[in-house]
């Protein structure tokens, strides 16, 4: 209604580094899930992916907190204070513990897997699954509990984060397995059975993920002032290229179609394209969620 | 070590509850409170603890300028204190919401959770900075710097628990508004003659990367 004559520009709170942090934890949680499918749940079909999955999970989870430490103003103080001054009502407080315990558990799980101790591998794998869910779910909670922003403050946020984590993790595993089998084995033959069954999982995860995005936006468009504004900003405004085209069309819908059609699913070329597109799309999703959620000033 | 502020909160039952009333009928938008705050608290360039948002509305000859002096609302149920992972955001017994510089690590979570956008990263210290009602002046029995500087006495500061105080009298007898009461924070800064148009957000806000 009015024209603003003077106002103070507010600072960006959580920047791109946080998006990369969310992306890395998501990939890690997803690849850990694939890794536990054979040792934890006895699905032997996925056994060739287990060792690669746990190595990827540990490496990514060692990388992820580095982005977090680059973002905070006082990195060393933050590590100390998070443990000493624990605030039980803050989601971020629990994150510090999860980010320490989950890689430790994954390393122990990986060591037993490489040594061939089936029983302990199963135990630590099963302990790791709720941890992997928590370590990525809590990132969604961090955003959901920032009550000021209508785009973040929804109960769907942790679930959306979990599904996008699993989606990107499965895509990464498909790519890694194809690269390993093609270039780093003696036979140079890709394990087609494994890759295609992972692609089927990817397809159904994408269906759920798209459904969750639809739920989120349909509610936002009917919600109050700020929710409507931010939904319009994402769908038709300056964020629409990243949100509609990169995240949902390139990142989710096209890969879903590729992995749903049997002809393209059985082609390694199309599978590589789908997995790469999906990984780019999920990175865009992290940036859109973190940056777009706070792009509009609140008052 | 569970609560680092325990010793500062003990046994003070008769403490006041500080609050502010801003009479916008008296405000002329001179921005003196902004400057006084900057000088008193040594706030660096680029950040403001307290500022006056100014809008113009209408078409000539039916035009008006509306002002919204903005500062920390010192909520009764502050979101920032709940989300802070290291208990650096804390509330004094007399209601002033503070930032502990020994604990704050600059994670900016409270900034994204605050519905009033009054928390800022101090560019020199790398930690959160915000209005603290000039707590050092208040403890010494003085008024906050913005209140003292206001040429029209538009800002009135006082004890909300005392029914005889100027703030309580104004809140009881004048129509007052608070910013975003629907956020459930129970803010303690009251506005007389508030124009809600100053709260409206702009669609298609300028993105930071386009500047």
PDB file of C-alpha atoms in Angstrom, chain A residues 33-281:
ATOM      1  CA  UNK A  33      20.429 -46.161   4.310  1.00  0.00           C
ATOM      2  CA  UNK A  34      21.486 -48.062   1.173  1.00  0.00           C
ATOM      3  CA  UNK A  35      24.473 -49.431   3.044  1.00  0.00           C
ATOM      4  CA  UNK A  36      22.368 -50.910   5.859  1.00  0.00           C
ATOM      5  CA  UNK A  37      19.861 -52.587   3.562  1.00  0.00           C
ATOM      6  CA  UNK A  38      21.858 -55.814   3.212  1.00  0.00           C
ATOM      7  CA  UNK A  39      23.564 -56.015   6.622  1.00  0.00           C
ATOM      8  CA  UNK A  40      20.736 -54.610   8.716  1.00  0.00           C
ATOM      9  CA  UNK A  41      17.673 -55.986   6.939  1.00  0.00           C
ATOM     10  CA  UNK A  42      19.093 -58.980   5.085  1.00  0.00           C
ATOM     11  CA  UNK A  43      18.381 -57.735   1.545  1.00  0.00           C
ATOM     12  CA  UNK A  44      21.409 -59.432   0.023  1.00  0.00           C
ATOM     13  CA  UNK A  45      20.731 -57.920  -3.389  1.00  0.00           C
ATOM     14  CA  UNK A  46      22.180 -54.641  -2.131  1.00  0.00           C
ATOM     15  CA  UNK A  47      25.310 -56.152  -0.580  1.00  0.00           C
ATOM     16  CA  UNK A  48      27.711 -54.843  -3.267  1.00  0.00           C
ATOM     17  CA  UNK A  49      26.626 -51.306  -2.367  1.00  0.00           C
ATOM     18  CA  UNK A  50      27.180 -51.624   1.378  1.00  0.00           C
ATOM     19  CA  UNK A  51      30.879 -50.900   1.693  1.00  0.00           C
ATOM     20  CA  UNK A  52      30.769 -48.022  -0.760  1.00  0.00           C
ATOM     21  CA  UNK A  53      27.721 -46.630   1.030  1.00  0.00           C
ATOM     22  CA  UNK A  54      29.350 -46.518   4.442  1.00  0.00           C
ATOM     23  CA  UNK A  55      32.574 -44.975   3.108  1.00  0.00           C
ATOM     24  CA  UNK A  56      30.591 -42.274   1.315  1.00  0.00           C
ATOM     25  CA  UNK A  57      28.458 -41.664   4.407  1.00  0.00           C
ATOM     26  CA  UNK A  58      31.475 -41.184   6.674  1.00  0.00           C
ATOM     27  CA  UNK A  59      33.395 -38.975   4.247  1.00  0.00           C
ATOM     28  CA  UNK A  60      30.401 -36.731   3.578  1.00  0.00           C
ATOM     29  CA  UNK A  61      29.625 -36.435   7.242  1.00  0.00           C
ATOM     30  CA  UNK A  62      33.181 -35.396   7.973  1.00  0.00           C
ATOM     31  CA  UNK A  63      32.859 -32.751   5.253  1.00  0.00           C
ATOM     32  CA  UNK A  64      29.419 -31.464   6.270  1.00  0.00           C
ATOM     33  CA  UNK A  65      30.253 -29.828   9.634  1.00  0.00           C
ATOM     34  CA  UNK A  66      33.093 -27.884   7.991  1.00  0.00           C
ATOM     35  CA  UNK A  67      30.509 -25.781   6.149  1.00  0.00           C
ATOM     36  CA  UNK A  68      28.718 -25.260   9.439  1.00  0.00           C
ATOM     37  CA  UNK A  69      31.903 -24.102  11.158  1.00  0.00           C
ATOM     38  CA  UNK A  70      32.677 -21.725   8.297  1.00  0.00           C
ATOM     39  CA  UNK A  71      29.235 -20.188   8.725  1.00  0.00           C
ATOM     40  CA  UNK A  72      29.339 -19.460  12.459  1.00  0.00           C
ATOM     41  CA  UNK A  73      31.215 -16.454  13.735  1.00  0.00           C
ATOM     42  CA  UNK A  74      33.234 -18.315  16.369  1.00  0.00           C
ATOM     43  CA  UNK A  75      33.976 -21.873  15.154  1.00  0.00           C
ATOM     44  CA  UNK A  76      36.105 -23.219  18.015  1.00  0.00           C
ATOM     45  CA  UNK A  77      34.046 -21.534  20.702  1.00  0.00           C
ATOM     46  CA  UNK A  78      30.919 -22.944  19.083  1.00  0.00           C
ATOM     47  CA  UNK A  79      32.143 -26.544  19.378  1.00  0.00           C
ATOM     48  CA  UNK A  80      32.952 -26.055  23.074  1.00  0.00           C
ATOM     49  CA  UNK A  81      29.832 -24.086  24.006  1.00  0.00           C
ATOM     50  CA  UNK A  82      27.473 -26.486  22.245  1.00  0.00           C
ATOM     51  CA  UNK A  83      28.534 -29.247  24.624  1.00  0.00           C
ATOM     52  CA  UNK A  84      28.908 -27.241  27.801  1.00  0.00           C
ATOM     53  CA  UNK A  85      25.865 -24.965  27.637  1.00  0.00           C
ATOM     54  CA  UNK A  86      23.271 -27.440  26.410  1.00  0.00           C
ATOM     55  CA  UNK A  87      19.848 -25.873  25.828  1.00  0.00           C
ATOM     56  CA  UNK A  88      17.236 -28.663  25.906  1.00  0.00           C
ATOM     57  CA  UNK A  89      14.604 -26.709  23.983  1.00  0.00           C
ATOM     58  CA  UNK A  90      16.843 -25.856  21.027  1.00  0.00           C
ATOM     59  CA  UNK A  91      16.975 -28.220  18.043  1.00  0.00           C
ATOM     60  CA  UNK A  92      20.482 -27.077  17.199  1.00  0.00           C
ATOM     61  CA  UNK A  93      21.797 -28.247  20.587  1.00  0.00           C
ATOM     62  CA  UNK A  94      20.937 -31.842  19.766  1.00  0.00           C
ATOM     63  CA  UNK A  95      22.526 -31.455  16.363  1.00  0.00           C
ATOM     64  CA  UNK A  96      25.961 -30.985  17.863  1.00  0.00           C
ATOM     65  CA  UNK A  97      25.690 -34.363  19.600  1.00  0.00           C
ATOM     66  CA  UNK A  98      24.252 -36.082  16.526  1.00  0.00           C
ATOM     67  CA  UNK A  99      27.013 -34.710  14.319  1.00  0.00           C
ATOM     68  CA  UNK A 100      29.586 -36.231  16.698  1.00  0.00           C
ATOM     69  CA  UNK A 101      27.889 -39.566  17.384  1.00  0.00           C
ATOM     70  CA  UNK A 102      26.640 -40.441  13.907  1.00  0.00           C
ATOM     71  CA  UNK A 103      30.028 -40.421  12.128  1.00  0.00           C
ATOM     72  CA  UNK A 104      31.559 -42.333  15.064  1.00  0.00           C
ATOM     73  CA  UNK A 105      28.856 -44.984  14.823  1.00  0.00           C
ATOM     74  CA  UNK A 106      29.260 -45.128  11.043  1.00  0.00           C
ATOM     75  CA  UNK A 107      33.013 -45.603  11.375  1.00  0.00           C
ATOM     76  CA  UNK A 108      32.550 -48.462  13.869  1.00  0.00           C
ATOM     77  CA  UNK A 109      29.916 -50.006  11.622  1.00  0.00           C
ATOM     78  CA  UNK A 110      32.232 -49.701   8.626  1.00  0.00           C
ATOM     79  CA  UNK A 111      35.182 -51.251  10.464  1.00  0.00           C
ATOM     80  CA  UNK A 112      33.144 -54.313  11.448  1.00  0.00           C
ATOM     81  CA  UNK A 113      31.801 -54.592   7.909  1.00  0.00           C
ATOM     82  CA  UNK A 114      35.272 -54.571   6.379  1.00  0.00           C
ATOM     83  CA  UNK A 115      36.460 -57.107   8.987  1.00  0.00           C
ATOM     84  CA  UNK A 116      33.510 -59.373   8.148  1.00  0.00           C
ATOM     85  CA  UNK A 117      31.914 -59.492  11.609  1.00  0.00           C
ATOM     86  CA  UNK A 118      28.279 -59.945  10.575  1.00  0.00           C
ATOM     87  CA  UNK A 119      26.660 -59.782  13.987  1.00  0.00           C
ATOM     88  CA  UNK A 120      28.251 -56.527  15.157  1.00  0.00           C
ATOM     89  CA  UNK A 121      27.791 -54.991  11.702  1.00  0.00           C
ATOM     90  CA  UNK A 122      24.078 -55.665  11.992  1.00  0.00           C
ATOM     91  CA  UNK A 123      23.876 -54.189  15.499  1.00  0.00           C
ATOM     92  CA  UNK A 124      25.736 -50.985  14.624  1.00  0.00           C
ATOM     93  CA  UNK A 125      23.859 -50.722  11.328  1.00  0.00           C
ATOM     94  CA  UNK A 126      20.531 -50.857  13.140  1.00  0.00           C
ATOM     95  CA  UNK A 127      21.729 -48.288  15.702  1.00  0.00           C
ATOM     96  CA  UNK A 128      22.835 -46.107  12.805  1.00  0.00           C
ATOM     97  CA  UNK A 129      19.473 -46.001  11.028  1.00  0.00           C
ATOM     98  CA  UNK A 130      17.622 -43.875  13.612  1.00  0.00           C
ATOM     99  CA  UNK A 131      20.761 -41.757  13.914  1.00  0.00           C
ATOM    100  CA  UNK A 132      20.892 -41.186  10.166  1.00  0.00           C
ATOM    101  CA  UNK A 133      17.212 -40.265  10.222  1.00  0.00           C
ATOM    102  CA  UNK A 134      17.789 -37.932  13.168  1.00  0.00           C
ATOM    103  CA  UNK A 135      20.897 -36.268  11.787  1.00  0.00           C
ATOM    104  CA  UNK A 136      19.063 -35.256   8.693  1.00  0.00           C
ATOM    105  CA  UNK A 137      15.630 -34.834  10.248  1.00  0.00           C
ATOM    106  CA  UNK A 138      17.015 -32.365  12.751  1.00  0.00           C
ATOM    107  CA  UNK A 139      18.211 -30.094   9.954  1.00  0.00           C
ATOM    108  CA  UNK A 140      14.594 -29.900   8.867  1.00  0.00           C
ATOM    109  CA  UNK A 141      13.592 -29.231  12.456  1.00  0.00           C
ATOM    110  CA  UNK A 142      16.062 -26.373  12.701  1.00  0.00           C
ATOM    111  CA  UNK A 143      14.242 -24.639   9.867  1.00  0.00           C
ATOM    112  CA  UNK A 144      10.788 -25.697  11.074  1.00  0.00           C
ATOM    113  CA  UNK A 145      11.374 -24.242  14.541  1.00  0.00           C
ATOM    114  CA  UNK A 146      12.419 -20.858  13.176  1.00  0.00           C
ATOM    115  CA  UNK A 147       8.814 -19.799  13.705  1.00  0.00           C
ATOM    116  CA  UNK A 148       9.149 -16.368  12.099  1.00  0.00           C
ATOM    117  CA  UNK A 149       9.376 -17.732   8.549  1.00  0.00           C
ATOM    118  CA  UNK A 150       6.173 -19.198   7.203  1.00  0.00           C
ATOM    119  CA  UNK A 151       7.955 -21.122   4.475  1.00  0.00           C
ATOM    120  CA  UNK A 152      10.013 -23.064   7.018  1.00  0.00           C
ATOM    121  CA  UNK A 153       7.600 -23.249   9.923  1.00  0.00           C
ATOM    122  CA  UNK A 154       5.691 -26.363   8.863  1.00  0.00           C
ATOM    123  CA  UNK A 155       5.580 -29.858  10.280  1.00  0.00           C
ATOM    124  CA  UNK A 156       6.312 -31.216   6.802  1.00  0.00           C
ATOM    125  CA  UNK A 157       9.782 -29.698   6.738  1.00  0.00           C
ATOM    126  CA  UNK A 158      11.648 -32.576   8.506  1.00  0.00           C
ATOM    127  CA  UNK A 159       9.858 -35.148   6.331  1.00  0.00           C
ATOM    128  CA  UNK A 160      10.558 -33.205   3.136  1.00  0.00           C
ATOM    129  CA  UNK A 161      14.201 -33.058   4.173  1.00  0.00           C
ATOM    130  CA  UNK A 162      14.331 -36.791   4.900  1.00  0.00           C
ATOM    131  CA  UNK A 163      12.850 -37.745   1.559  1.00  0.00           C
ATOM    132  CA  UNK A 164      15.034 -35.397  -0.429  1.00  0.00           C
ATOM    133  CA  UNK A 165      18.009 -36.816   1.509  1.00  0.00           C
ATOM    134  CA  UNK A 166      17.147 -40.365   0.558  1.00  0.00           C
ATOM    135  CA  UNK A 167      16.468 -39.366  -3.052  1.00  0.00           C
ATOM    136  CA  UNK A 168      19.832 -37.657  -3.466  1.00  0.00           C
ATOM    137  CA  UNK A 169      21.629 -40.445  -1.593  1.00  0.00           C
ATOM    138  CA  UNK A 170      20.207 -43.138  -3.872  1.00  0.00           C
ATOM    139  CA  UNK A 171      21.142 -41.085  -6.946  1.00  0.00           C
ATOM    140  CA  UNK A 172      24.677 -40.701  -5.673  1.00  0.00           C
ATOM    141  CA  UNK A 173      24.923 -44.431  -4.965  1.00  0.00           C
ATOM    142  CA  UNK A 174      23.731 -45.275  -8.501  1.00  0.00           C
ATOM    143  CA  UNK A 175      26.427 -43.031  -9.947  1.00  0.00           C
ATOM    144  CA  UNK A 176      29.149 -44.323  -7.613  1.00  0.00           C
ATOM    145  CA  UNK A 177      28.306 -47.982  -8.278  1.00  0.00           C
ATOM    146  CA  UNK A 178      28.349 -47.466 -12.032  1.00  0.00           C
ATOM    147  CA  UNK A 179      31.694 -45.641 -11.875  1.00  0.00           C
ATOM    148  CA  UNK A 180      33.223 -48.292  -9.608  1.00  0.00           C
ATOM    149  CA  UNK A 181      32.005 -51.274 -11.631  1.00  0.00           C
ATOM    150  CA  UNK A 182      32.986 -49.738 -14.950  1.00  0.00           C
ATOM    151  CA  UNK A 183      36.432 -48.428 -14.100  1.00  0.00           C
ATOM    152  CA  UNK A 184      37.711 -50.002 -10.882  1.00  0.00           C
ATOM    153  CA  UNK A 185      36.836 -53.695 -11.183  1.00  0.00           C
ATOM    154  CA  UNK A 186      38.558 -56.447 -13.162  1.00  0.00           C
ATOM    155  CA  UNK A 187      35.443 -57.447 -15.136  1.00  0.00           C
ATOM    156  CA  UNK A 188      34.479 -53.864 -16.069  1.00  0.00           C
ATOM    157  CA  UNK A 189      30.823 -54.960 -16.016  1.00  0.00           C
ATOM    158  CA  UNK A 190      28.168 -52.976 -14.207  1.00  0.00           C
ATOM    159  CA  UNK A 191      25.990 -54.925 -11.754  1.00  0.00           C
ATOM    160  CA  UNK A 192      22.780 -54.282 -13.674  1.00  0.00           C
ATOM    161  CA  UNK A 193      20.445 -55.992 -11.227  1.00  0.00           C
ATOM    162  CA  UNK A 194      21.605 -53.762  -8.364  1.00  0.00           C
ATOM    163  CA  UNK A 195      21.572 -50.524 -10.329  1.00  0.00           C
ATOM    164  CA  UNK A 196      18.116 -51.114 -11.788  1.00  0.00           C
ATOM    165  CA  UNK A 197      16.605 -52.016  -8.430  1.00  0.00           C
ATOM    166  CA  UNK A 198      18.112 -48.861  -6.931  1.00  0.00           C
ATOM    167  CA  UNK A 199      16.581 -46.920  -9.813  1.00  0.00           C
ATOM    168  CA  UNK A 200      13.165 -48.390  -8.966  1.00  0.00           C
ATOM    169  CA  UNK A 201      13.586 -47.225  -5.358  1.00  0.00           C
ATOM    170  CA  UNK A 202      14.611 -43.800  -6.659  1.00  0.00           C
ATOM    171  CA  UNK A 203      11.442 -43.577  -8.737  1.00  0.00           C
ATOM    172  CA  UNK A 204       9.107 -44.263  -5.835  1.00  0.00           C
ATOM    173  CA  UNK A 205      11.012 -41.964  -3.488  1.00  0.00           C
ATOM    174  CA  UNK A 206      10.652 -39.211  -6.095  1.00  0.00           C
ATOM    175  CA  UNK A 207       6.899 -39.803  -6.261  1.00  0.00           C
ATOM    176  CA  UNK A 208       6.643 -39.348  -2.475  1.00  0.00           C
ATOM    177  CA  UNK A 209       8.925 -36.318  -2.569  1.00  0.00           C
ATOM    178  CA  UNK A 210       6.855 -34.600  -5.259  1.00  0.00           C
ATOM    179  CA  UNK A 211       3.687 -35.385  -3.328  1.00  0.00           C
ATOM    180  CA  UNK A 212       5.151 -33.762  -0.211  1.00  0.00           C
ATOM    181  CA  UNK A 213       6.117 -30.650  -2.190  1.00  0.00           C
ATOM    182  CA  UNK A 214       2.570 -30.507  -3.581  1.00  0.00           C
ATOM    183  CA  UNK A 215       1.102 -30.773  -0.063  1.00  0.00           C
ATOM    184  CA  UNK A 216       3.406 -28.059   1.219  1.00  0.00           C
ATOM    185  CA  UNK A 217       2.630 -25.595  -1.563  1.00  0.00           C
ATOM    186  CA  UNK A 218      -1.087 -26.242  -1.717  1.00  0.00           C
ATOM    187  CA  UNK A 219      -1.307 -25.372   1.987  1.00  0.00           C
ATOM    188  CA  UNK A 220       1.010 -22.361   1.622  1.00  0.00           C
ATOM    189  CA  UNK A 221      -1.075 -20.881  -1.197  1.00  0.00           C
ATOM    190  CA  UNK A 222      -4.158 -21.010   1.015  1.00  0.00           C
ATOM    191  CA  UNK A 223      -2.410 -19.781   4.156  1.00  0.00           C
ATOM    192  CA  UNK A 224      -1.967 -16.332   5.661  1.00  0.00           C
ATOM    193  CA  UNK A 225      -0.269 -13.254   4.238  1.00  0.00           C
ATOM    194  CA  UNK A 226       3.379 -14.211   4.549  1.00  0.00           C
ATOM    195  CA  UNK A 227       2.819 -17.803   3.456  1.00  0.00           C
ATOM    196  CA  UNK A 228       0.980 -16.649   0.335  1.00  0.00           C
ATOM    197  CA  UNK A 229       3.654 -14.094  -0.466  1.00  0.00           C
ATOM    198  CA  UNK A 230       6.447 -16.622  -0.182  1.00  0.00           C
ATOM    199  CA  UNK A 231       4.558 -19.227  -2.231  1.00  0.00           C
ATOM    200  CA  UNK A 232       4.035 -16.673  -5.011  1.00  0.00           C
ATOM    201  CA  UNK A 233       7.682 -15.684  -4.727  1.00  0.00           C
ATOM    202  CA  UNK A 234       8.736 -19.307  -5.229  1.00  0.00           C
ATOM    203  CA  UNK A 235       6.274 -20.229  -7.969  1.00  0.00           C
ATOM    204  CA  UNK A 236       6.061 -17.051 -10.060  1.00  0.00           C
ATOM    205  CA  UNK A 237       8.642 -14.653  -8.651  1.00  0.00           C
ATOM    206  CA  UNK A 238      12.398 -14.396  -8.793  1.00  0.00           C
ATOM    207  CA  UNK A 239      12.909 -17.852  -7.307  1.00  0.00           C
ATOM    208  CA  UNK A 240      10.705 -19.575  -9.916  1.00  0.00           C
ATOM    209  CA  UNK A 241      13.569 -20.581 -12.198  1.00  0.00           C
ATOM    210  CA  UNK A 242      15.397 -22.346  -9.380  1.00  0.00           C
ATOM    211  CA  UNK A 243      12.305 -23.769  -7.758  1.00  0.00           C
ATOM    212  CA  UNK A 244      10.091 -24.753 -10.702  1.00  0.00           C
ATOM    213  CA  UNK A 245      12.638 -25.500 -13.412  1.00  0.00           C
ATOM    214  CA  UNK A 246      15.842 -26.616 -11.677  1.00  0.00           C
ATOM    215  CA  UNK A 247      14.462 -28.238  -8.539  1.00  0.00           C
ATOM    216  CA  UNK A 248      11.214 -29.774  -9.669  1.00  0.00           C
ATOM    217  CA  UNK A 249      11.379 -30.195 -13.443  1.00  0.00           C
ATOM    218  CA  UNK A 250      15.056 -31.069 -13.903  1.00  0.00           C
ATOM    219  CA  UNK A 251      15.622 -32.449 -10.426  1.00  0.00           C
ATOM    220  CA  UNK A 252      12.523 -34.516  -9.828  1.00  0.00           C
ATOM    221  CA  UNK A 253       9.965 -34.877 -12.658  1.00  0.00           C
ATOM    222  CA  UNK A 254      12.286 -35.734 -15.555  1.00  0.00           C
ATOM    223  CA  UNK A 255      14.389 -38.227 -13.504  1.00  0.00           C
ATOM    224  CA  UNK A 256      11.158 -39.787 -12.240  1.00  0.00           C
ATOM    225  CA  UNK A 257       9.905 -40.304 -15.800  1.00  0.00           C
ATOM    226  CA  UNK A 258      13.289 -41.715 -16.845  1.00  0.00           C
ATOM    227  CA  UNK A 259      13.430 -44.280 -14.062  1.00  0.00           C
ATOM    228  CA  UNK A 260       9.750 -45.210 -14.390  1.00  0.00           C
ATOM    229  CA  UNK A 261       9.959 -46.195 -18.082  1.00  0.00           C
ATOM    230  CA  UNK A 262      11.580 -49.674 -18.356  1.00  0.00           C
ATOM    231  CA  UNK A 263      13.365 -48.865 -21.628  1.00  0.00           C
ATOM    232  CA  UNK A 264      15.239 -45.846 -20.252  1.00  0.00           C
ATOM    233  CA  UNK A 265      15.678 -47.447 -16.825  1.00  0.00           C
ATOM    234  CA  UNK A 266      17.681 -50.276 -18.392  1.00  0.00           C
ATOM    235  CA  UNK A 267      19.913 -47.875 -20.318  1.00  0.00           C
ATOM    236  CA  UNK A 268      23.042 -46.822 -18.433  1.00  0.00           C
ATOM    237  CA  UNK A 269      23.205 -43.530 -20.302  1.00  0.00           C
ATOM    238  CA  UNK A 270      19.707 -42.452 -19.272  1.00  0.00           C
ATOM    239  CA  UNK A 271      20.238 -43.673 -15.749  1.00  0.00           C
ATOM    240  CA  UNK A 272      23.379 -41.557 -15.435  1.00  0.00           C
ATOM    241  CA  UNK A 273      21.504 -38.554 -16.800  1.00  0.00           C
ATOM    242  CA  UNK A 274      18.646 -39.093 -14.342  1.00  0.00           C
ATOM    243  CA  UNK A 275      20.936 -39.480 -11.333  1.00  0.00           C
ATOM    244  CA  UNK A 276      23.006 -36.419 -12.230  1.00  0.00           C
ATOM    245  CA  UNK A 277      19.908 -34.294 -12.849  1.00  0.00           C
ATOM    246  CA  UNK A 278      18.450 -35.404  -9.556  1.00  0.00           C
ATOM    247  CA  UNK A 279      21.602 -34.540  -7.621  1.00  0.00           C
ATOM    248  CA  UNK A 280      21.673 -31.057  -9.159  1.00  0.00           C
ATOM    249  CA  UNK A 281      17.962 -30.682  -8.403  1.00  0.00           C
TER     250      UNK A 281
END
